[in-house]
Coordinates of C-alpha atoms in Angstrom, one line a residue:
Chain A
M5 CA 7.5 -92.4 9.9
T6 CA 9.3 -90.1 12.2
D7 CA 8.2 -89.6 15.8
L8 CA 6.3 -86.3 16.1
S9 CA 6.3 -86.2 19.8
F10 CA 9.0 -84.3 21.7
V11 CA 9.3 -83.1 25.3
R12 CA 12.3 -81.0 26.4
G13 CA 14.1 -82.4 29.4
E14 CA 16.0 -79.4 30.5
I15 CA 16.1 -75.7 29.5
V16 CA 19.3 -74.8 27.8
G17 CA 21.1 -71.9 29.5
Q18 CA 22.5 -68.8 27.9
R19 CA 25.9 -69.1 26.2
P20 CA 28.2 -66.3 25.1
A21 CA 28.2 -65.6 21.3
P22 CA 31.0 -67.4 19.5
R23 CA 34.1 -65.3 19.0
R24 CA 34.7 -65.4 15.3
S25 CA 37.0 -62.5 15.2
T26 CA 39.7 -61.5 17.6
G27 CA 42.8 -59.3 17.1
A28 CA 43.8 -56.9 14.4
V29 CA 44.5 -59.5 11.7
A30 CA 41.1 -61.1 12.0
W31 CA 39.5 -57.6 11.9
M32 CA 41.4 -56.7 8.7
K33 CA 40.5 -60.0 7.2
N34 CA 36.8 -59.5 8.0
N35 CA 36.6 -55.8 7.1
L36 CA 39.2 -55.0 4.5
F37 CA 39.9 -58.2 2.6
S38 CA 36.7 -60.2 2.9
S39 CA 36.2 -60.5 -0.9
V40 CA 38.0 -59.7 -4.1
G41 CA 36.0 -56.5 -4.5
N42 CA 36.8 -55.4 -1.0
T43 CA 40.4 -56.1 -1.5
I44 CA 40.6 -54.0 -4.6
M45 CA 38.8 -51.2 -2.8
T46 CA 41.2 -51.4 0.1
V47 CA 44.3 -51.3 -2.2
A48 CA 42.9 -48.5 -4.2
S49 CA 42.0 -46.5 -1.1
V50 CA 45.5 -47.0 0.3
L51 CA 47.1 -45.8 -2.9
F52 CA 44.8 -42.8 -3.1
V53 CA 45.7 -41.8 0.5
L54 CA 49.4 -42.3 -0.3
W55 CA 49.1 -40.2 -3.4
L56 CA 47.2 -37.4 -1.5
I57 CA 49.3 -37.2 1.7
P58 CA 52.7 -36.0 0.5
P59 CA 51.6 -32.9 -1.4
L60 CA 49.2 -32.1 1.4
Y61 CA 51.8 -32.5 4.0
N62 CA 54.3 -30.4 2.0
F63 CA 51.8 -27.6 1.5
L64 CA 50.5 -27.4 5.1
I65 CA 53.6 -28.3 7.0
G66 CA 56.7 -29.2 5.0
D67 CA 57.1 -26.1 2.8
A68 CA 54.9 -23.9 5.0
V69 CA 56.1 -20.7 6.5
F70 CA 55.6 -20.5 10.3
T71 CA 58.0 -17.7 11.2
D72 CA 59.1 -14.6 9.6
P73 CA 62.6 -13.2 10.5
E74 CA 61.5 -9.8 9.1
G75 CA 58.8 -9.6 11.7
L76 CA 55.4 -10.8 10.4
R77 CA 55.4 -8.7 7.3
G78 CA 55.1 -11.5 4.7
Q79 CA 58.6 -11.4 3.2
A80 CA 59.2 -15.1 3.9
C81 CA 56.0 -16.0 2.0
R82 CA 57.1 -14.4 -1.3
I83 CA 59.7 -17.0 -2.1
E84 CA 58.8 -19.2 -5.1
G85 CA 57.4 -22.7 -4.3
V86 CA 56.5 -21.8 -0.7
G87 CA 53.7 -23.7 1.1
A88 CA 51.0 -22.4 3.4
C89 CA 51.7 -18.9 4.8
W90 CA 50.8 -19.4 8.5
V91 CA 52.7 -16.2 9.3
F92 CA 49.7 -14.4 7.6
I93 CA 47.3 -16.0 10.1
R94 CA 49.6 -15.0 13.0
A95 CA 49.9 -11.5 11.8
R96 CA 46.2 -10.9 11.2
F97 CA 44.8 -13.1 13.9
G98 CA 43.5 -10.2 15.9
F99 CA 41.7 -8.9 12.8
F100 CA 40.1 -12.3 12.1
M101 CA 38.9 -12.5 15.7
Y102 CA 37.7 -9.0 16.4
G103 CA 37.5 -7.1 13.0
F104 CA 38.0 -3.4 13.4
Y105 CA 37.2 -3.4 17.1
P106 CA 39.6 -0.9 18.7
D107 CA 42.7 -2.7 20.2
S108 CA 42.4 -0.9 23.5
E109 CA 38.9 -2.2 24.0
I110 CA 39.3 -5.8 23.0
W111 CA 39.2 -6.9 26.7
R112 CA 35.5 -6.1 26.6
V113 CA 34.9 -8.6 23.8
N114 CA 37.0 -11.2 25.7
L115 CA 35.1 -10.5 28.9
M116 CA 31.8 -10.9 27.1
F117 CA 32.8 -14.3 25.8
A118 CA 34.1 -15.3 29.2
I119 CA 30.8 -14.5 30.9
G120 CA 28.9 -16.3 28.1
I121 CA 30.9 -19.5 28.4
V122 CA 30.5 -19.5 32.2
L123 CA 26.7 -19.1 31.8
I124 CA 26.2 -21.6 29.0
I125 CA 28.1 -24.5 30.6
P126 CA 25.3 -25.3 33.1
L127 CA 22.9 -25.2 30.2
L128 CA 24.8 -27.7 28.0
V129 CA 26.2 -30.1 30.6
P130 CA 23.5 -32.4 32.1
K131 CA 22.9 -32.4 35.9
M132 CA 24.7 -29.2 36.7
P133 CA 23.5 -27.1 39.6
F134 CA 21.9 -23.7 39.2
V135 CA 20.4 -24.6 35.8
R136 CA 17.4 -22.3 36.2
T137 CA 19.5 -19.4 37.5
A138 CA 21.9 -19.8 34.6
A139 CA 19.1 -20.0 32.1
V140 CA 17.5 -16.7 33.3
L141 CA 21.0 -15.0 33.4
F142 CA 21.9 -16.3 30.0
F143 CA 18.7 -15.6 28.1
V144 CA 17.6 -12.4 29.9
V145 CA 20.4 -10.6 31.6
Y146 CA 23.3 -11.7 29.4
P147 CA 22.1 -10.2 26.1
V148 CA 21.8 -6.8 27.8
V149 CA 25.2 -7.0 29.4
A150 CA 26.8 -8.3 26.3
Y151 CA 25.3 -5.6 24.2
F152 CA 26.6 -2.8 26.4
L153 CA 30.0 -4.5 26.7
M154 CA 30.2 -4.5 22.9
A155 CA 28.6 -1.2 22.1
G156 CA 29.8 0.8 25.2
G157 CA 28.3 4.2 25.8
I158 CA 27.6 3.7 29.5
F159 CA 29.7 3.5 32.7
G160 CA 32.5 5.4 30.9
L161 CA 32.9 2.6 28.3
R162 CA 34.0 4.1 25.0
Q163 CA 31.3 3.8 22.3
V164 CA 32.1 1.3 19.6
P165 CA 29.6 1.5 16.7
T166 CA 28.5 -1.8 15.2
G167 CA 30.3 -1.0 12.0
Q168 CA 33.6 -1.7 13.9
W169 CA 32.5 -5.1 15.2
G170 CA 33.8 -7.9 13.1
G171 CA 35.6 -11.2 12.7
L172 CA 34.8 -14.4 14.4
T173 CA 33.2 -12.3 17.2
L174 CA 30.6 -11.0 14.9
T175 CA 30.0 -14.5 13.3
L176 CA 29.3 -15.9 16.7
I177 CA 27.1 -13.0 17.8
I178 CA 25.0 -13.2 14.6
S179 CA 24.6 -17.0 14.7
L180 CA 24.0 -17.2 18.5
I181 CA 21.2 -14.6 18.2
G182 CA 19.9 -16.4 15.1
I183 CA 19.9 -19.8 16.8
I184 CA 18.3 -18.6 20.1
L185 CA 15.6 -16.5 18.4
S186 CA 14.7 -18.7 15.4
M187 CA 14.0 -21.7 17.6
P188 CA 11.0 -20.2 19.6
I189 CA 9.7 -18.3 16.6
G190 CA 9.9 -21.4 14.5
I191 CA 8.0 -23.4 17.2
L192 CA 5.3 -20.8 17.3
L193 CA 5.0 -20.7 13.5
A194 CA 4.8 -24.5 13.4
L195 CA 2.0 -24.5 16.0
G196 CA 0.3 -21.7 14.2
R197 CA 0.4 -23.7 11.0
Q198 CA -1.5 -26.5 12.7
S199 CA -4.0 -24.1 14.3
R200 CA -7.7 -24.5 13.6
L201 CA -8.2 -20.8 13.5
P202 CA -8.1 -19.9 9.8
I203 CA -6.5 -16.5 10.1
I204 CA -3.7 -17.6 12.3
K205 CA -3.1 -20.6 10.1
A206 CA -3.1 -18.4 6.9
C207 CA -0.7 -15.9 8.5
C208 CA 1.8 -18.7 9.5
V209 CA 1.6 -20.5 6.2
G210 CA 2.1 -17.2 4.3
F211 CA 5.0 -16.2 6.5
I212 CA 6.8 -19.5 6.1
E213 CA 6.2 -19.9 2.4
L214 CA 7.3 -16.3 1.7
W215 CA 10.5 -16.5 3.6
R216 CA 11.4 -20.0 2.4
A217 CA 10.9 -19.0 -1.2
V218 CA 13.4 -16.1 -1.3
P219 CA 17.2 -16.6 -1.2
L220 CA 18.9 -15.3 2.0
I221 CA 21.0 -12.9 -0.2
T222 CA 17.9 -11.2 -1.4
V223 CA 16.7 -10.9 2.2
L224 CA 19.9 -9.3 3.2
F225 CA 19.9 -6.9 0.2
M226 CA 16.4 -5.9 1.0
A227 CA 17.3 -5.3 4.6
A228 CA 20.4 -3.3 3.7
V229 CA 19.3 -1.4 0.6
M230 CA 15.5 -1.4 0.2
F231 CA 14.4 -1.1 3.8
P232 CA 15.9 2.3 4.5
L233 CA 14.1 3.7 1.5
F234 CA 10.8 3.0 3.3
M235 CA 11.8 4.6 6.5
P236 CA 11.2 8.3 7.3
R237 CA 14.2 10.6 6.7
G238 CA 16.7 10.4 9.4
V239 CA 15.5 7.1 10.8
S240 CA 17.9 4.4 9.9
P241 CA 18.1 1.3 12.1
D242 CA 21.5 -0.2 12.4
T243 CA 22.7 -2.3 9.4
L244 CA 23.8 -5.1 11.6
L245 CA 20.5 -5.2 13.4
R246 CA 18.6 -5.3 10.1
A247 CA 20.8 -8.1 8.9
I248 CA 20.2 -10.1 12.1
I249 CA 16.5 -9.6 11.9
G250 CA 16.5 -10.8 8.3
I251 CA 18.5 -13.9 9.3
V252 CA 16.3 -14.7 12.3
L253 CA 13.0 -14.4 10.2
F254 CA 14.5 -16.4 7.4
E255 CA 15.8 -19.2 9.6
S256 CA 12.7 -19.4 11.7
A257 CA 10.7 -20.3 8.6
Y258 CA 13.0 -23.3 8.0
M259 CA 12.8 -24.1 11.7
A260 CA 9.0 -24.0 11.6
E261 CA 9.0 -26.7 9.0
V262 CA 11.4 -28.9 10.8
V263 CA 9.3 -28.6 14.0
R264 CA 6.2 -29.3 12.0
G265 CA 7.8 -32.6 10.9
G266 CA 8.2 -33.6 14.5
L267 CA 4.7 -32.6 15.4
Q268 CA 3.3 -34.7 12.6
A269 CA 5.2 -37.7 13.8
M270 CA 3.3 -37.6 17.1
P271 CA 0.7 -40.3 17.5
R272 CA -2.9 -39.1 18.2
G273 CA -2.9 -41.3 21.3
Q274 CA -0.5 -38.9 23.1
Y275 CA -2.9 -36.0 22.6
E276 CA -5.8 -38.1 23.8
A277 CA -4.1 -39.5 26.8
S278 CA -3.1 -36.0 27.9
A279 CA -6.6 -34.7 27.3
A280 CA -8.1 -37.6 29.2
L281 CA -6.0 -36.7 32.2
G282 CA -7.4 -33.2 32.1
L283 CA -4.4 -31.4 30.8
N284 CA -5.4 -28.4 28.7
K285 CA -4.0 -27.7 25.2
V286 CA -1.2 -25.4 26.3
K287 CA 0.0 -27.9 29.0
T288 CA -0.4 -30.8 26.5
M289 CA 1.8 -29.0 24.1
G290 CA 4.4 -27.9 26.6
L291 CA 4.6 -31.1 28.7
I292 CA 3.8 -33.9 26.3
I293 CA 3.9 -33.1 22.6
L294 CA 6.8 -30.6 22.2
P295 CA 9.3 -32.4 24.3
Q296 CA 8.9 -35.5 22.2
A297 CA 8.4 -33.8 18.9
L298 CA 11.5 -31.7 19.3
K299 CA 13.5 -34.7 20.4
H300 CA 12.5 -36.6 17.3
V301 CA 13.8 -33.7 15.0
I302 CA 17.1 -32.9 16.8
P303 CA 19.0 -33.9 13.6
G304 CA 16.9 -31.5 11.6
I305 CA 17.1 -28.7 14.1
V306 CA 20.9 -29.0 14.3
N307 CA 21.0 -29.2 10.5
T308 CA 19.3 -25.8 10.5
F309 CA 21.6 -24.4 13.1
I310 CA 24.7 -25.5 11.2
A311 CA 23.3 -24.0 8.0
L312 CA 22.5 -20.8 9.9
F313 CA 26.0 -20.7 11.2
K314 CA 27.5 -21.0 7.7
D315 CA 24.9 -18.6 6.2
T316 CA 26.1 -15.8 8.4
S317 CA 29.0 -15.5 6.0
L318 CA 26.5 -14.1 3.5
V319 CA 26.3 -10.8 5.5
S320 CA 29.6 -10.0 4.0
I321 CA 27.8 -8.9 0.8
I322 CA 26.2 -6.0 2.6
G323 CA 29.5 -4.9 4.0
I324 CA 29.5 -6.5 7.4
F325 CA 33.0 -7.8 8.3
E326 CA 32.3 -11.3 9.8
L327 CA 35.0 -13.9 9.8
L328 CA 35.0 -14.8 6.1
N329 CA 34.9 -11.1 5.1
T330 CA 37.9 -10.2 7.3
V331 CA 39.8 -13.1 5.8
R332 CA 39.0 -11.9 2.3
A333 CA 39.8 -8.3 3.1
A334 CA 43.1 -9.3 4.7
G335 CA 43.9 -11.6 1.8
S336 CA 43.6 -8.7 -0.7
D337 CA 45.9 -6.4 1.3
V338 CA 48.5 -5.2 -1.2
N339 CA 51.3 -5.1 1.4
W340 CA 51.0 -8.9 1.7
S341 CA 51.1 -9.9 -1.9
S342 CA 52.3 -13.5 -1.9
P343 CA 51.2 -16.6 -3.8
T344 CA 49.7 -18.5 -0.9
H345 CA 48.6 -16.2 2.0
A346 CA 45.1 -15.7 0.7
V347 CA 44.6 -19.5 0.3
T348 CA 46.0 -20.0 3.7
G349 CA 43.4 -17.5 5.0
Y350 CA 40.6 -19.4 3.5
I351 CA 41.9 -22.7 4.9
F352 CA 42.0 -21.1 8.3
A353 CA 38.4 -19.8 7.9
A354 CA 37.2 -23.2 6.7
F355 CA 38.9 -24.8 9.7
V356 CA 37.2 -22.4 12.2
F357 CA 33.8 -23.0 10.6
W358 CA 34.4 -26.7 10.6
I359 CA 35.4 -26.7 14.3
F360 CA 32.1 -25.0 15.3
C361 CA 29.9 -27.0 13.0
F362 CA 31.5 -30.3 14.0
G363 CA 31.1 -29.4 17.7
M364 CA 27.4 -28.7 17.2
S365 CA 27.0 -32.0 15.3
R366 CA 28.7 -34.0 18.0
Y367 CA 26.8 -32.3 20.8
S368 CA 23.5 -33.1 19.1
I369 CA 24.4 -36.8 18.8
Y370 CA 25.3 -36.8 22.5
M371 CA 22.0 -35.2 23.3
E372 CA 20.1 -37.7 21.2
G373 CA 21.7 -40.5 23.1
R374 CA 21.0 -38.9 26.5
L375 CA 17.4 -38.2 25.7
H376 CA 16.8 -41.7 24.3
T377 CA 14.3 -43.5 26.6
G378 CA 14.0 -47.0 25.3
H379 CA 11.8 -48.2 22.5
K380 CA 8.9 -46.1 21.3
R381 CA 5.5 -47.3 21.8
Chain B
M18 CA -11.2 -66.1 25.5
T19 CA -12.2 -66.9 29.1
V20 CA -9.7 -65.9 31.7
Q21 CA -10.0 -67.0 35.3
T22 CA -9.3 -64.3 37.8
D23 CA -8.6 -65.1 41.4
I24 CA -11.4 -63.9 43.5
A25 CA -13.6 -66.1 45.6
A26 CA -16.9 -64.5 46.3
P27 CA -18.5 -61.3 45.1
P28 CA -17.3 -58.7 47.7
S29 CA -19.7 -56.6 49.5
K30 CA -18.4 -53.3 48.3
M31 CA -19.6 -54.0 44.8
T32 CA -22.9 -52.2 45.3
V33 CA -24.8 -50.1 42.9
S34 CA -26.2 -46.9 44.1
D35 CA -30.0 -46.4 43.7
T36 CA -29.9 -42.6 43.8
H37 CA -26.6 -41.3 42.5
V38 CA -26.4 -41.2 38.7
A39 CA -22.9 -41.2 37.4
I40 CA -23.5 -40.8 33.7
E41 CA -26.7 -40.1 31.8
I42 CA -26.9 -40.2 28.1
R43 CA -30.1 -39.1 26.4
K44 CA -31.0 -39.5 22.7
M45 CA -27.3 -39.0 21.7
N46 CA -26.4 -39.1 18.0
K47 CA -23.0 -38.7 16.4
W48 CA -21.9 -38.6 12.8
Y49 CA -18.4 -38.9 11.3
G50 CA -19.0 -36.7 8.3
S51 CA -22.1 -38.2 6.8
F52 CA -21.6 -41.6 8.5
H53 CA -24.1 -42.0 11.4
V54 CA -21.8 -43.7 13.9
L55 CA -24.0 -43.5 17.0
R56 CA -27.7 -43.6 16.8
D57 CA -30.2 -42.6 19.6
I58 CA -28.1 -43.8 22.5
D59 CA -29.9 -43.8 25.8
L60 CA -27.9 -45.0 28.8
K61 CA -28.0 -44.3 32.5
V62 CA -25.1 -45.5 34.6
M63 CA -25.6 -45.4 38.4
Q64 CA -22.7 -44.9 40.7
G65 CA -20.8 -48.2 41.4
E66 CA -22.0 -49.9 38.2
R67 CA -19.6 -52.1 36.2
I68 CA -20.7 -52.1 32.6
V69 CA -19.2 -54.1 29.9
I70 CA -19.8 -53.1 26.3
A71 CA -19.4 -55.8 23.7
G72 CA -20.1 -55.8 20.0
P73 CA -18.5 -56.3 16.6
S74 CA -15.8 -53.9 15.4
G75 CA -17.2 -50.7 14.0
S76 CA -20.3 -50.9 16.1
G77 CA -19.5 -47.7 17.9
K78 CA -18.4 -49.1 21.3
S79 CA -15.2 -47.1 21.5
T80 CA -16.8 -44.0 20.1
L81 CA -19.5 -44.2 22.7
I82 CA -17.1 -44.2 25.7
R83 CA -14.9 -41.6 24.0
C84 CA -17.9 -39.3 23.9
I85 CA -18.2 -39.6 27.7
N86 CA -14.9 -37.7 28.3
R87 CA -15.3 -35.7 25.1
L88 CA -12.5 -37.2 23.1
E89 CA -15.2 -37.3 20.5
E90 CA -17.9 -34.6 20.1
H91 CA -21.5 -35.6 19.8
Q92 CA -23.9 -33.7 17.6
E93 CA -27.3 -34.4 19.1
G94 CA -28.7 -35.3 22.5
D95 CA -27.3 -34.8 26.0
I96 CA -24.4 -36.4 28.0
I97 CA -24.3 -35.6 31.7
V98 CA -21.4 -36.8 33.6
D99 CA -21.4 -36.5 37.4
G100 CA -24.0 -33.8 37.1
I101 CA -22.0 -31.8 34.5
E102 CA -23.5 -31.5 31.0
L103 CA -21.0 -31.8 28.2
T104 CA -21.2 -28.8 25.9
N105 CA -18.6 -26.9 24.0
D106 CA -17.7 -25.1 27.2
L107 CA -14.0 -26.0 27.7
R108 CA -14.1 -25.5 31.4
R109 CA -16.8 -28.1 31.8
I110 CA -14.9 -30.5 29.6
D111 CA -11.8 -30.1 31.7
E112 CA -14.0 -30.6 34.8
V113 CA -15.4 -33.9 33.4
R114 CA -12.0 -35.1 32.4
R115 CA -10.7 -34.5 35.9
E116 CA -13.4 -36.9 37.2
V117 CA -13.2 -39.5 34.5
G118 CA -10.2 -41.7 34.0
M119 CA -9.5 -43.5 30.8
V120 CA -7.4 -46.5 29.8
F121 CA -6.5 -47.0 26.2
Q122 CA -5.9 -50.1 24.0
H123 CA -2.4 -48.9 23.2
F124 CA -1.6 -47.7 26.7
N125 CA -0.6 -44.2 25.4
L126 CA 2.0 -43.7 28.2
F127 CA 4.3 -40.7 27.7
P128 CA 7.5 -42.4 26.5
H129 CA 9.7 -39.4 27.4
L130 CA 8.8 -39.5 31.1
T131 CA 9.6 -42.2 33.7
V132 CA 6.8 -44.3 35.1
L133 CA 6.7 -42.1 38.2
Q134 CA 6.6 -38.9 36.1
N135 CA 3.8 -40.4 34.0
L136 CA 1.8 -40.8 37.2
T137 CA 2.6 -37.5 38.9
L138 CA 2.2 -35.3 35.8
A139 CA -1.5 -34.8 35.9
P140 CA -1.9 -34.4 39.7
I141 CA 0.9 -31.8 39.7
W142 CA -0.2 -29.8 36.6
V143 CA -3.9 -30.3 36.8
R144 CA -4.7 -30.6 40.5
G145 CA -1.8 -28.4 41.6
M146 CA -0.6 -31.1 44.1
P147 CA 2.8 -30.6 45.6
K148 CA 5.4 -32.9 44.0
A149 CA 6.3 -34.9 47.1
E150 CA 2.6 -35.6 47.8
A151 CA 2.0 -36.6 44.2
E152 CA 4.9 -39.0 44.3
A153 CA 3.8 -40.6 47.5
T154 CA 0.3 -41.1 46.0
A155 CA 1.8 -42.4 42.8
M156 CA 3.9 -45.0 44.7
Q157 CA 0.8 -46.2 46.5
Y158 CA -1.0 -46.8 43.2
L159 CA 2.1 -48.5 41.7
E160 CA 2.1 -50.8 44.7
R161 CA -1.6 -51.5 44.1
V162 CA -0.8 -52.5 40.5
K163 CA 2.2 -54.5 41.8
I164 CA 5.0 -52.8 40.0
P165 CA 6.5 -50.3 42.5
E166 CA 10.0 -51.4 41.5
Q167 CA 9.5 -50.1 38.0
A168 CA 8.9 -46.5 39.1
N169 CA 12.1 -45.0 37.6
K170 CA 12.1 -46.9 34.4
F171 CA 10.8 -45.5 31.1
P172 CA 7.6 -47.0 29.6
G173 CA 9.7 -48.4 26.7
Q174 CA 11.5 -50.7 29.1
L175 CA 8.4 -52.4 30.3
S176 CA 6.3 -55.3 29.0
G177 CA 2.9 -54.6 27.5
G178 CA 1.1 -55.9 30.6
Q179 CA 3.2 -53.7 32.9
Q180 CA 2.6 -50.7 30.7
Q181 CA -1.1 -51.1 30.8
R182 CA -1.0 -51.4 34.6
V183 CA 1.0 -48.2 34.7
A184 CA -1.7 -46.6 32.5
I185 CA -4.4 -47.7 34.9
A186 CA -2.4 -46.4 37.9
R187 CA -1.8 -43.1 36.0
S188 CA -5.6 -42.7 35.7
L189 CA -6.2 -43.6 39.3
C190 CA -3.7 -41.0 40.5
M191 CA -6.3 -38.3 39.5
N192 CA -8.7 -40.0 41.9
P193 CA -11.4 -40.3 39.3
K194 CA -15.0 -41.2 40.1
I195 CA -15.5 -43.1 36.8
M196 CA -13.1 -45.2 34.8
L197 CA -13.4 -45.9 31.1
F198 CA -11.6 -48.8 29.6
D199 CA -11.2 -48.9 25.8
E200 CA -10.2 -52.5 25.0
P201 CA -7.5 -52.6 27.6
T202 CA -6.3 -56.1 26.9
S203 CA -6.7 -56.2 23.1
A204 CA -3.1 -55.2 22.4
L205 CA -1.6 -57.6 25.0
D206 CA 0.1 -61.0 24.7
P207 CA -2.2 -63.8 26.0
E208 CA 0.1 -64.3 29.0
M209 CA -0.2 -60.7 30.1
I210 CA -4.0 -60.3 29.9
K211 CA -4.6 -61.8 33.4
E212 CA -2.3 -59.4 35.2
V213 CA -4.2 -56.5 33.8
L214 CA -7.7 -58.0 34.4
D215 CA -6.7 -58.7 38.0
V216 CA -6.1 -55.1 38.6
M217 CA -9.4 -54.2 37.0
V218 CA -11.2 -56.8 39.1
H219 CA -9.7 -55.3 42.3
L220 CA -10.8 -51.9 41.1
A221 CA -14.3 -53.1 40.7
E222 CA -14.3 -54.7 44.1
E223 CA -13.5 -51.3 45.6
G224 CA -16.7 -49.9 44.1
M225 CA -15.3 -47.9 41.1
T226 CA -17.9 -47.0 38.5
M227 CA -16.5 -48.7 35.4
I228 CA -17.4 -48.9 31.7
C229 CA -15.3 -51.4 29.8
V230 CA -15.2 -52.0 26.1
T231 CA -13.8 -55.5 26.0
H232 CA -14.0 -58.9 24.5
E233 CA -13.1 -60.6 27.7
M234 CA -16.3 -62.4 28.4
G235 CA -14.9 -64.1 31.5
F236 CA -14.3 -60.7 32.9
A237 CA -17.8 -59.6 32.0
R238 CA -19.3 -62.6 33.7
Q239 CA -17.3 -62.2 36.8
V240 CA -17.3 -58.4 37.4
A241 CA -20.0 -56.7 35.3
N242 CA -23.5 -56.0 36.7
R243 CA -24.7 -55.2 33.2
V244 CA -23.6 -56.2 29.7
I245 CA -24.4 -54.0 26.7
F246 CA -24.3 -55.3 23.2
M247 CA -23.9 -52.8 20.4
D248 CA -24.2 -53.1 16.6
Q249 CA -24.4 -50.5 13.9
G250 CA -24.1 -47.6 16.3
Q251 CA -27.0 -48.6 18.5
I252 CA -27.6 -50.5 21.7
I253 CA -29.1 -53.8 20.6
E254 CA -29.5 -55.5 24.0
Q255 CA -28.5 -55.1 27.6
D256 CA -28.9 -57.3 30.6
E257 CA -27.3 -58.8 33.6
P258 CA -24.4 -61.0 32.5
E259 CA -26.1 -64.2 33.6
K260 CA -29.1 -63.6 31.4
F261 CA -27.2 -62.0 28.7
F262 CA -24.9 -65.0 28.1
S263 CA -27.4 -67.8 28.9
N264 CA -30.5 -66.3 27.2
P265 CA -29.8 -63.6 24.6
Q266 CA -33.0 -62.2 23.0
H267 CA -32.0 -60.4 19.8
E268 CA -30.9 -62.4 16.8
R269 CA -27.8 -60.3 16.3
T270 CA -26.7 -60.9 19.9
K271 CA -27.2 -64.6 19.5
L272 CA -25.1 -64.6 16.3
F273 CA -22.3 -62.5 18.0
L274 CA -22.2 -64.8 21.1
S275 CA -22.1 -67.9 18.9
Q276 CA -19.1 -66.4 17.1
I277 CA -17.0 -65.5 20.2
L278 CA -18.0 -68.2 22.7
H279 CA -16.7 -71.5 21.3

């Protein structure tokens, strides 16, 4: 018989966790060579990387052409066995950034971006002063200023039709407008879909299901080709404007479903507590439900933003020269015929897209961390 | 089940008004679909009354008090709260909700706001109180529930008992005339029940009109001036706690008490 009675004499204090692994060797032992399978994986991965790196290095740097003694005309890229043709990027960089925008007016584009960056910093960085002022300026005043800077036509600024806008500038314009407008429209659609009023609900469901069910290319074709047929003679809204409206409506349908996911995750108790305190439905939504629901679906929202950013390249099929289309157009320039310049152009475009998408992704992770407020109840 | 709370004698403030009716419910019926969840409820609550509602689960206790601030809609009969009859008129519902505080089983604090913001939200957005004044009031109530040091934490960082005390303080910040408690201690660890009950006892001492759905019979004995027993959507028996516990009349009440009082 063992003695069942036990009384603790003193409470054991906290001790630090044992240090099982210290230093690089221990780390490798634990993480890379902990079992036969892992060791094989590690060796195979190292071999794969070793096999991959030399040709990649040779193409991108070793055999690549960085300078052209002839003066950026592509002669140096026509040699057999040459690597990436970076000269091409240098020569056409302006075209990739600004499209057909007149050289003498490019300062206007730069000024527009400079103002935009100054205004958006207080909105993205936490605890900056003048957030409200910046928000009003960015969302209300800036679009007008930016439009007239780009399009001209007032204050003696030369008029630049939207057909001459292009390059990364246009990619950013389309995606920024898309992001900023699809978000509120998506929220309204998501709320409408939950409405008890049957007509509102039916309209929202119909809108979402219609736009989600058609490919974006179809939407853009409709906007570019079909839409003008229905307009009275002589009335023809700008092609770029039509494309942007198409993208905004298309993406807001996706956004609506993402937001709806967040709304459905909200426990009923939050609505009840808010109602019991006397907050009406609008205030409950704005102060209690949406802040939490949107926080929950930040990954989905950013997913949609990133998809939108990349989808802007589809406007090239209706003849709009955004970044990818400028790269393609410059790549098929007969004066430049070389084995690698077109590929280099696409690598460059991919890199630019990646920079922006990766930036958005990291920023969203940072925001999630900042908005995290302990465990959910 | 019995929890001792630390008050000595019944304080003088715990008086029931003879003339001021806080809540009047007449022939109230409610259905969930075809299920008759509340049947012919008649209840008159005078100002200053402390009522404990007991009963088995599914007896309609929670539904009854949720009808009082219109979290649930009743289909028949009248509910008059502080002189305002509850109808579909949204303005009246809002008026009633401003006067009636509610504490939930699962606290239902707003997890994205700090404790202080939880407390000031409704005074600022419903009563239009200036922020500084709302915060001063909020701190007073946090001190009353003995957690002023937690003001800038988020609800997720607090223990269950602390969260429930914040929830009580949040309701009190709206300066309600009536407080409804929907099983406020049922989701708490045993060691935290007392701290919440203490706050409720103090509230009762100050003369608050309270309706509590609870299984804390010790609390009922100590604070309530009336205990209501419900089963199958109806009021089976109601009496002063002394008589209710020592001499229950209805068979169902006797059975229930024998189950919960060991």
